[in-house]
Amino acid sequence: MTQPDPRRWRLLGLLAVAQFMLILDVTVVAIALPNIETDLHLQRETLTWVVSAYTLMFGGLMLLGGRAADLFGSRRVVLTGLMVFTLASLVTGLATGPGVLLGGRVAQGIGAAMLSPAALAVVTKTFDAEERNKALGIWSAMGGGGSAIGVLLGGLLTAGPGWQWVFYINLPIGLVVFALLLRMLPVDRPSEQPGRLDVPGALLVTAGTGTAIYALINAGDHGWLSAATLGTLAGALVLYGVFAWVQRTVRSPLMDLRIFSRRPVTAGTFMILVATALMISMFFLGSFYLQHFQQYGALRTGLLFLPVAVAAIVGAQVAGHLVGRTGARPVAIAGFLITAAGVAVPAIWEGTAVVVIGMTVGTVGLGATFVAASTTTFAQIDHREAGLASGILSTFHEFGASLGVAVVSSVAAASLAGTVSTGFTRGFTFAAVTAAVAAVLALVVVPAFKPSTGGVHVH
């Protein structure tokens, strides 16, 4: 029996810091968006893509990144992904117009899609048995912590040296982590199995989601039932159809779609998609409400988001204790209902305290839903399929962020482009209704069983 690597916990720490940067980059931008909009004179549509371009690439190419780690070795893909992400962060910070800004965000997403699954593969290979569960728990906490700390850090950096530092901060951290990983990452042999990268599959699923996001962002101007909106959404469905056909015909598919014939996987991915869409929507609306409408600075906004950030961790902790006793279904239903009740508060009343309290209550519910989603997805997954399942869960997590911000920016367009509050009311109402509908659907789709082993949500 081989002795475990004595440096394994230090290696986990470095990989977790890298993962932390990637997840941080989804929410850290939320607080900086109003300042980016003012400085670069961005339209609402372009502003929405600042979030969606990153999460779309991250989600769309993540399974390809995981496959690349299998074929070419995790070490090579981790280091390449980290360097791409770090350099892209520099480019994004240097942007003086929308072209370079969005190009940098796309490149950041590509780097993240390589780094995240390859780093997770290293973690699962480095640790065994009980240690692996502990390591995955730390990994998951870094993911959740990244989302929470992102809003506070976004406020500190935007109010201090400027919004560019939301991206520049990745440069020193990325270079230090790269130098240390270069020495510590074990050299792994690429897979012996002959296989190919399903690039067409990755491009098709990314193009399908990108087309859907484009339709949803522009629906605010063209109308939800206009020929342009419905035609573009139909185009997205065609691309998804071609993706499904390609997955059935290629030798090494990106995603074995048969996994979705299992009810727990379908239920888990549905929950992660909706919960992430709701969380990013709330952060987006809350940031613009506090900064545009209430005229607060970025630092004050970041501090007001602190209870919201803590609420997600509290919700996840409580759900983690309950899910083993009650099963995922009651936790999911309660989570969505708490979210609906929380977000309904700023949908009915106005004011800073109302918005912060509503988002805080709503986020407690979402924290619980994330746990229900992961435990459901992994409930009947063999350890050999854990990589695929976590990859699918992470993919839907990022797609949820992309879709959520696209829909809510169209629903709230009147307030994002002007000075009225009607758009915010519509946005929060839409989120509350969505959460309530999701609670009803959770009652139908989430299987009623008690998980024998607690799943771990891996971003």
Coordinates of C-alpha atoms in Angstrom, one line a residue:
M1 CA 0.0 0.0 0.0
T2 CA 1.4 3.4 -1.1
Q3 CA 1.9 6.0 1.6
P4 CA -0.2 9.1 1.0
D5 CA 1.6 12.2 -0.1
P6 CA 2.6 14.2 3.0
R7 CA 2.0 17.5 1.1
R8 CA -1.5 16.6 0.1
W9 CA -3.3 19.0 2.4
R10 CA -1.1 21.9 1.2
L11 CA -1.9 20.9 -2.4
L12 CA -5.6 20.9 -1.6
G13 CA -5.2 24.4 -0.1
L14 CA -3.6 25.7 -3.3
L15 CA -6.2 24.1 -5.5
A16 CA -9.0 25.4 -3.3
V17 CA -7.6 28.9 -3.5
A18 CA -7.6 28.6 -7.3
Q19 CA -11.2 27.3 -7.3
F20 CA -12.1 30.2 -4.9
M21 CA -11.0 32.7 -7.5
L22 CA -13.1 31.2 -10.2
I23 CA -16.3 31.2 -8.1
L24 CA -15.5 34.6 -6.6
D25 CA -15.5 35.9 -10.2
V26 CA -19.2 35.2 -10.6
T27 CA -20.4 37.4 -7.8
V28 CA -17.5 39.9 -7.2
V29 CA -18.6 41.6 -10.5
A30 CA -22.2 42.1 -9.3
I31 CA -21.2 45.0 -7.1
A32 CA -18.8 46.5 -9.6
L33 CA -21.4 46.5 -12.5
P34 CA -22.9 49.9 -12.0
N35 CA -19.4 51.5 -11.9
I36 CA -18.3 49.5 -15.0
E37 CA -21.5 50.7 -16.7
T38 CA -20.8 54.4 -16.0
D39 CA -17.0 54.3 -16.8
L40 CA -17.3 52.4 -20.1
H41 CA -20.8 53.8 -21.1
L42 CA -22.3 50.4 -21.5
Q43 CA -25.8 49.5 -22.6
R44 CA -28.0 47.3 -20.4
E45 CA -27.6 44.4 -22.9
T46 CA -23.8 44.6 -22.8
L47 CA -23.8 44.9 -19.0
T48 CA -25.7 41.6 -18.7
W49 CA -23.1 39.9 -20.9
V50 CA -20.4 40.9 -18.5
V51 CA -21.9 38.3 -16.1
S52 CA -23.2 35.9 -18.7
A53 CA -20.1 35.7 -21.0
Y54 CA -18.1 34.3 -18.1
T55 CA -20.6 31.9 -16.7
L56 CA -21.6 30.7 -20.2
M57 CA -18.1 29.7 -21.2
F58 CA -17.4 28.3 -17.7
G59 CA -20.5 26.1 -17.9
G60 CA -20.4 25.3 -21.6
L61 CA -16.8 24.1 -21.7
M62 CA -16.5 22.5 -18.2
L63 CA -17.2 18.9 -19.3
L64 CA -14.7 19.3 -22.1
G65 CA -12.2 20.6 -19.6
G66 CA -12.8 17.5 -17.4
R67 CA -12.4 15.2 -20.5
A68 CA -9.2 17.0 -21.4
A69 CA -7.8 16.3 -17.9
D70 CA -8.5 12.6 -18.5
L71 CA -6.8 12.5 -21.9
F72 CA -3.9 14.9 -21.4
G73 CA -3.3 14.6 -17.6
S74 CA -4.7 16.8 -14.9
R75 CA -1.4 18.6 -14.1
R76 CA -1.1 20.0 -17.6
V77 CA -4.7 21.1 -17.8
V78 CA -4.7 22.7 -14.3
L79 CA -1.6 24.8 -15.1
T80 CA -2.8 25.8 -18.5
G81 CA -6.3 26.8 -17.2
L82 CA -4.8 28.8 -14.3
M83 CA -2.5 30.7 -16.6
V84 CA -5.3 31.5 -19.2
F85 CA -7.6 32.7 -16.4
T86 CA -4.9 34.8 -14.8
L87 CA -3.8 36.5 -18.0
A88 CA -7.5 37.0 -19.1
S89 CA -8.1 38.8 -15.7
L90 CA -5.4 41.3 -16.5
V91 CA -6.8 41.9 -20.0
T92 CA -10.4 42.4 -18.6
G93 CA -9.1 44.9 -16.0
L94 CA -7.3 46.9 -18.8
A95 CA -10.5 47.1 -20.9
T96 CA -11.5 50.6 -22.0
G97 CA -14.5 49.5 -24.1
P98 CA -17.0 46.7 -24.3
G99 CA -15.1 44.6 -26.9
V100 CA -12.0 44.0 -24.8
L101 CA -14.1 43.7 -21.6
L102 CA -16.3 40.9 -23.0
G103 CA -13.4 39.2 -24.8
G104 CA -11.5 39.1 -21.5
R105 CA -14.6 37.6 -19.7
V106 CA -14.9 34.9 -22.4
A107 CA -11.2 34.0 -22.0
Q108 CA -11.6 34.0 -18.2
G109 CA -14.5 31.5 -18.6
I110 CA -12.4 29.3 -20.9
G111 CA -9.6 29.2 -18.3
A112 CA -12.0 28.4 -15.5
A113 CA -13.6 25.6 -17.5
M114 CA -10.2 24.0 -17.9
L115 CA -9.0 24.6 -14.3
S116 CA -12.0 23.7 -12.2
P117 CA -12.7 20.1 -13.3
A118 CA -9.0 19.3 -13.7
A119 CA -8.3 20.5 -10.1
L120 CA -11.2 18.5 -8.8
A121 CA -9.8 15.4 -10.6
V122 CA -6.5 16.0 -8.7
V123 CA -8.3 16.2 -5.4
T124 CA -10.2 13.0 -6.0
K125 CA -7.1 11.1 -7.0
T126 CA -4.9 12.5 -4.1
F127 CA -7.3 11.5 -1.3
D128 CA -8.9 8.2 -0.4
A129 CA -11.9 7.0 1.7
E130 CA -12.8 9.3 4.6
E131 CA -10.1 11.8 3.8
R132 CA -11.7 12.3 0.3
N133 CA -15.0 13.2 1.9
K134 CA -13.3 15.7 4.1
A135 CA -11.3 17.2 1.2
L136 CA -14.5 17.5 -1.0
G137 CA -16.2 19.2 2.0
I138 CA -13.4 21.8 2.1
W139 CA -13.6 22.2 -1.7
S140 CA -17.4 22.8 -1.6
A141 CA -17.0 25.3 1.3
M142 CA -14.5 27.3 -0.8
G143 CA -17.1 27.4 -3.6
G144 CA -19.8 28.6 -1.3
G145 CA -17.5 31.0 0.4
G146 CA -16.4 32.4 -2.9
S147 CA -19.9 33.4 -3.8
A148 CA -20.5 35.0 -0.4
I149 CA -17.2 36.8 0.0
G150 CA -17.4 38.0 -3.7
V151 CA -20.0 40.6 -2.9
L152 CA -18.1 42.1 0.0
L153 CA -14.8 42.1 -1.8
G154 CA -16.4 43.6 -4.9
G155 CA -17.5 46.5 -2.7
L156 CA -14.1 47.0 -1.1
L157 CA -12.2 46.9 -4.4
T158 CA -14.6 49.0 -6.4
A159 CA -14.9 51.7 -3.7
G160 CA -11.1 51.6 -3.1
P161 CA -8.7 51.4 -6.1
G162 CA -11.5 51.0 -8.6
W163 CA -13.6 48.3 -10.4
Q164 CA -10.5 47.2 -12.5
W165 CA -9.1 45.7 -9.3
V166 CA -12.0 43.2 -9.2
F167 CA -10.0 41.6 -12.1
Y168 CA -6.4 42.7 -11.3
I169 CA -6.6 41.0 -7.8
N170 CA -6.5 37.6 -9.7
L171 CA -3.0 38.4 -11.2
P172 CA -0.8 38.2 -8.0
I173 CA -2.8 35.3 -6.5
G174 CA -2.8 33.4 -9.8
L175 CA 0.9 33.8 -10.4
V176 CA 1.8 32.8 -6.8
V177 CA -0.5 29.7 -7.0
F178 CA 0.9 28.8 -10.4
A179 CA 4.5 28.9 -9.2
L180 CA 3.7 26.7 -6.1
L181 CA 1.6 24.3 -8.1
L182 CA 4.4 23.9 -10.7
R183 CA 6.5 22.4 -7.9
M184 CA 3.8 20.5 -6.0
L185 CA 1.4 19.0 -8.6
P186 CA 2.2 15.3 -9.2
V187 CA 3.0 14.3 -12.8
D188 CA 0.1 12.2 -13.9
R189 CA 0.0 9.9 -16.9
P190 CA -2.7 10.7 -19.4
S191 CA -5.5 8.1 -19.8
E192 CA -4.5 4.8 -21.5
Q193 CA -8.0 4.6 -23.0
P194 CA -8.2 5.8 -26.5
G195 CA -10.6 8.7 -26.6
R196 CA -11.2 12.0 -28.3
L197 CA -12.4 15.4 -27.2
D198 CA -16.0 16.0 -28.2
V199 CA -15.4 19.6 -29.3
P200 CA -18.5 19.8 -31.6
G201 CA -20.7 18.8 -28.5
A202 CA -19.1 21.5 -26.3
L203 CA -19.6 24.1 -29.0
L204 CA -23.2 23.1 -29.7
V205 CA -24.3 23.1 -26.0
T206 CA -22.5 26.5 -25.5
A207 CA -24.1 28.0 -28.7
G208 CA -27.5 26.7 -27.7
T209 CA -27.3 28.3 -24.2
G210 CA -25.7 31.5 -25.7
T211 CA -28.6 31.8 -28.2
A212 CA -31.2 31.4 -25.4
I213 CA -29.4 34.0 -23.3
Y214 CA -29.3 36.4 -26.3
A215 CA -33.1 36.0 -26.8
L216 CA -33.8 36.5 -23.1
I217 CA -31.6 39.7 -22.8
N218 CA -33.2 41.3 -25.9
A219 CA -36.8 40.3 -24.8
G220 CA -36.8 43.4 -22.6
D221 CA -36.7 45.5 -25.8
H222 CA -38.3 43.4 -28.5
G223 CA -41.1 41.9 -26.2
W224 CA -41.4 38.4 -24.8
L225 CA -43.8 37.1 -27.5
S226 CA -42.2 39.0 -30.4
A227 CA -41.1 37.1 -33.5
A228 CA -37.5 38.0 -32.8
T229 CA -37.6 36.5 -29.2
L230 CA -39.6 33.4 -30.1
G231 CA -37.5 32.8 -33.3
T232 CA -34.2 33.0 -31.4
L233 CA -35.5 30.7 -28.6
A234 CA -36.6 28.2 -31.3
G235 CA -33.0 28.5 -32.8
A236 CA -31.6 27.6 -29.3
L237 CA -33.9 24.5 -29.1
V238 CA -32.7 23.4 -32.6
L239 CA -29.1 23.7 -31.4
Y240 CA -29.9 21.6 -28.2
G241 CA -31.6 19.0 -30.5
V242 CA -28.5 18.7 -32.7
F243 CA -26.3 18.5 -29.5
A244 CA -28.5 15.6 -28.2
W245 CA -28.2 13.8 -31.7
V246 CA -24.4 14.3 -31.7
Q247 CA -24.1 12.9 -28.1
R248 CA -25.9 9.7 -29.3
T249 CA -23.7 9.2 -32.4
V250 CA -20.1 10.1 -31.4
R251 CA -17.8 7.5 -29.9
S252 CA -16.6 9.7 -26.9
P253 CA -19.6 11.9 -26.1
L254 CA -19.2 14.9 -23.9
M255 CA -22.2 13.9 -21.7
D256 CA -23.9 10.5 -21.5
L257 CA -27.4 11.8 -21.8
R258 CA -28.8 8.4 -20.5
I259 CA -27.8 9.7 -17.0
F260 CA -30.8 12.1 -17.2
S261 CA -33.1 9.1 -17.4
R262 CA -32.5 8.8 -13.7
R263 CA -35.0 10.9 -11.8
P264 CA -32.6 12.0 -9.0
V265 CA -30.1 13.4 -11.6
T266 CA -32.8 15.3 -13.5
A267 CA -34.3 16.6 -10.2
G268 CA -30.9 17.7 -8.9
T269 CA -29.9 19.6 -12.0
F270 CA -33.3 21.3 -12.2
M271 CA -32.9 22.5 -8.6
I272 CA -29.3 23.7 -9.1
L273 CA -30.3 25.6 -12.3
V274 CA -33.3 27.4 -10.7
A275 CA -31.5 28.1 -7.3
T276 CA -28.4 29.6 -9.0
A277 CA -30.6 31.7 -11.4
L278 CA -32.5 33.1 -8.4
M279 CA -29.4 33.8 -6.4
I280 CA -27.6 35.7 -9.2
S281 CA -30.8 37.5 -10.1
M282 CA -31.2 38.8 -6.5
F283 CA -27.5 39.9 -6.4
F284 CA -27.9 41.7 -9.7
L285 CA -31.2 43.5 -8.7
G286 CA -30.0 44.3 -5.2
S287 CA -26.7 45.8 -6.4
F288 CA -28.5 48.1 -8.9
Y289 CA -31.3 49.0 -6.5
L290 CA -28.8 50.1 -3.8
Q291 CA -26.3 51.8 -6.1
H292 CA -28.5 53.2 -8.9
F293 CA -31.8 53.9 -7.1
Q294 CA -30.6 54.6 -3.5
Q295 CA -27.3 56.2 -4.7
Y296 CA -25.2 54.2 -2.3
G297 CA -21.5 53.7 -2.9
A298 CA -20.0 50.3 -3.7
L299 CA -18.5 49.8 -0.3
R300 CA -21.8 50.6 1.6
T301 CA -23.5 48.2 -0.9
G302 CA -20.9 45.5 -0.3
L303 CA -21.4 45.8 3.5
L304 CA -25.2 45.7 3.2
F305 CA -24.8 42.4 1.3
L306 CA -22.8 40.8 4.2
P307 CA -25.9 39.4 5.9
V308 CA -27.1 38.1 2.5
A309 CA -23.8 36.3 2.1
V310 CA -23.8 34.8 5.6
A311 CA -27.4 33.7 5.1
A312 CA -26.4 31.3 2.2
I313 CA -23.9 29.6 4.5
V314 CA -26.4 29.3 7.4
G315 CA -29.0 27.9 5.1
A316 CA -26.6 25.3 3.7
Q317 CA -25.4 24.3 7.2
V318 CA -29.0 23.8 8.6
A319 CA -30.0 21.8 5.5
G320 CA -26.8 19.7 5.8
H321 CA -28.1 18.5 9.2
L322 CA -31.7 18.1 8.1
V323 CA -31.3 16.3 4.8
G324 CA -30.0 13.1 6.3
R325 CA -33.1 12.8 8.5
T326 CA -35.9 14.1 6.3
G327 CA -34.6 13.4 2.8
A328 CA -34.0 16.0 0.1
R329 CA -37.6 16.6 -0.9
P330 CA -38.9 18.5 2.2
V331 CA -35.6 20.5 2.3
A332 CA -36.0 21.5 -1.4
I333 CA -39.7 22.5 -1.0
A334 CA -39.0 24.5 2.3
G335 CA -35.9 26.1 0.7
F336 CA -37.9 27.4 -2.4
L337 CA -40.8 28.5 -0.2
I338 CA -38.5 30.5 2.1
T339 CA -36.9 32.1 -0.9
A340 CA -40.4 33.0 -2.4
A341 CA -41.4 34.6 1.0
G342 CA -38.1 36.5 1.3
V343 CA -38.1 37.9 -2.3
A344 CA -41.8 38.8 -2.0
V345 CA -40.9 41.4 0.6
P346 CA -39.1 43.8 -1.7
A347 CA -41.6 42.9 -4.5
I348 CA -44.4 44.5 -2.2
W349 CA -42.5 47.2 -0.3
E350 CA -39.7 49.6 -1.1
G351 CA -36.6 50.7 1.0
T352 CA -33.1 49.6 1.7
A353 CA -33.9 47.6 4.9
V354 CA -36.8 45.8 3.1
V355 CA -34.5 44.8 0.2
V356 CA -31.7 43.6 2.4
I357 CA -34.0 41.7 4.8
G358 CA -35.9 40.1 1.8
M359 CA -32.7 39.0 0.1
T360 CA -31.2 37.7 3.4
V361 CA -34.3 35.5 4.0
G362 CA -34.4 34.4 0.4
T363 CA -30.8 33.4 0.4
V364 CA -31.2 31.2 3.5
G365 CA -33.7 29.2 1.4
L366 CA -31.3 29.0 -1.5
G367 CA -28.5 27.8 0.6
A368 CA -30.7 24.9 1.7
T369 CA -31.8 24.2 -1.8
F370 CA -28.2 23.8 -3.0
V371 CA -27.7 21.1 -0.4
A372 CA -30.9 19.3 -1.5
A373 CA -29.8 19.6 -5.2
S374 CA -26.4 17.9 -4.6
T375 CA -27.7 15.2 -2.2
T376 CA -30.4 14.3 -4.7
T377 CA -28.1 14.2 -7.7
F378 CA -25.5 11.9 -6.0
A379 CA -28.1 9.7 -4.3
Q380 CA -27.9 6.9 -6.8
I381 CA -24.5 7.6 -8.5
D382 CA -21.8 5.0 -8.6
H383 CA -18.3 6.4 -7.6
R384 CA -17.1 5.8 -11.2
E385 CA -19.8 8.3 -12.4
A386 CA -19.1 10.9 -9.7
G387 CA -16.9 13.0 -12.0
L388 CA -19.6 13.1 -14.7
A389 CA -22.4 13.9 -12.2
S390 CA -20.4 16.7 -10.5
G391 CA -19.5 18.0 -13.9
I392 CA -23.1 18.1 -15.0
L393 CA -24.1 19.7 -11.7
S394 CA -21.4 22.4 -12.1
T395 CA -22.4 23.0 -15.7
F396 CA -26.1 23.6 -14.7
H397 CA -24.9 25.8 -11.9
E398 CA -23.1 28.2 -14.3
F399 CA -25.9 28.0 -16.9
G400 CA -28.3 29.0 -14.1
A401 CA -26.3 32.1 -13.4
S402 CA -26.2 33.0 -17.1
L403 CA -30.0 32.5 -17.6
G404 CA -31.0 34.2 -14.3
V405 CA -29.2 37.5 -15.0
A406 CA -30.4 37.5 -18.6
V407 CA -34.1 37.1 -17.7
V408 CA -34.1 39.5 -14.7
S409 CA -32.3 42.2 -16.7
S410 CA -35.1 42.1 -19.3
V411 CA -37.9 42.0 -16.6
A412 CA -36.3 44.9 -14.7
A413 CA -35.2 46.9 -17.8
A414 CA -37.1 50.0 -16.9
S415 CA -35.2 50.5 -13.7
L416 CA -31.8 49.5 -15.0
A417 CA -32.0 52.0 -17.8
G418 CA -33.9 54.7 -16.0
T419 CA -34.6 56.1 -12.5
V420 CA -38.0 54.5 -11.7
S421 CA -38.4 51.6 -9.3
T422 CA -41.1 49.7 -11.3
G423 CA -38.5 47.5 -12.9
F424 CA -37.1 46.4 -9.5
T425 CA -40.6 45.6 -8.3
R426 CA -41.2 43.5 -11.4
G427 CA -37.8 41.8 -11.1
F428 CA -38.4 40.8 -7.4
T429 CA -42.0 39.7 -8.2
F430 CA -40.8 37.5 -11.0
A431 CA -38.1 35.9 -8.7
A432 CA -40.8 35.3 -6.0
V433 CA -43.2 33.6 -8.4
T434 CA -40.4 31.5 -9.9
A435 CA -39.4 30.3 -6.4
A436 CA -43.0 29.4 -5.6
V437 CA -43.5 27.5 -8.8
A438 CA -40.1 25.7 -8.2
A439 CA -41.4 24.6 -4.8
V440 CA -44.5 23.0 -6.4
L441 CA -42.4 21.4 -9.1
A442 CA -40.0 20.1 -6.4
L443 CA -42.9 18.3 -4.7
V444 CA -43.5 16.5 -8.0
V445 CA -39.9 15.9 -9.4
V446 CA -37.7 15.3 -6.3
P447 CA -37.8 11.6 -5.2
A448 CA -39.0 10.9 -1.7
F449 CA -36.2 8.9 -0.2
K450 CA -33.7 9.4 2.6
P451 CA -30.2 9.5 1.2
S452 CA -28.0 6.8 2.8
T453 CA -24.9 8.9 2.1
G454 CA -24.8 12.6 2.1
G455 CA -23.8 14.0 -1.2
V456 CA -21.4 16.8 -1.4
H457 CA -22.1 19.7 -3.8
V458 CA -19.0 20.3 -5.9
H459 CA -18.8 23.5 -7.9

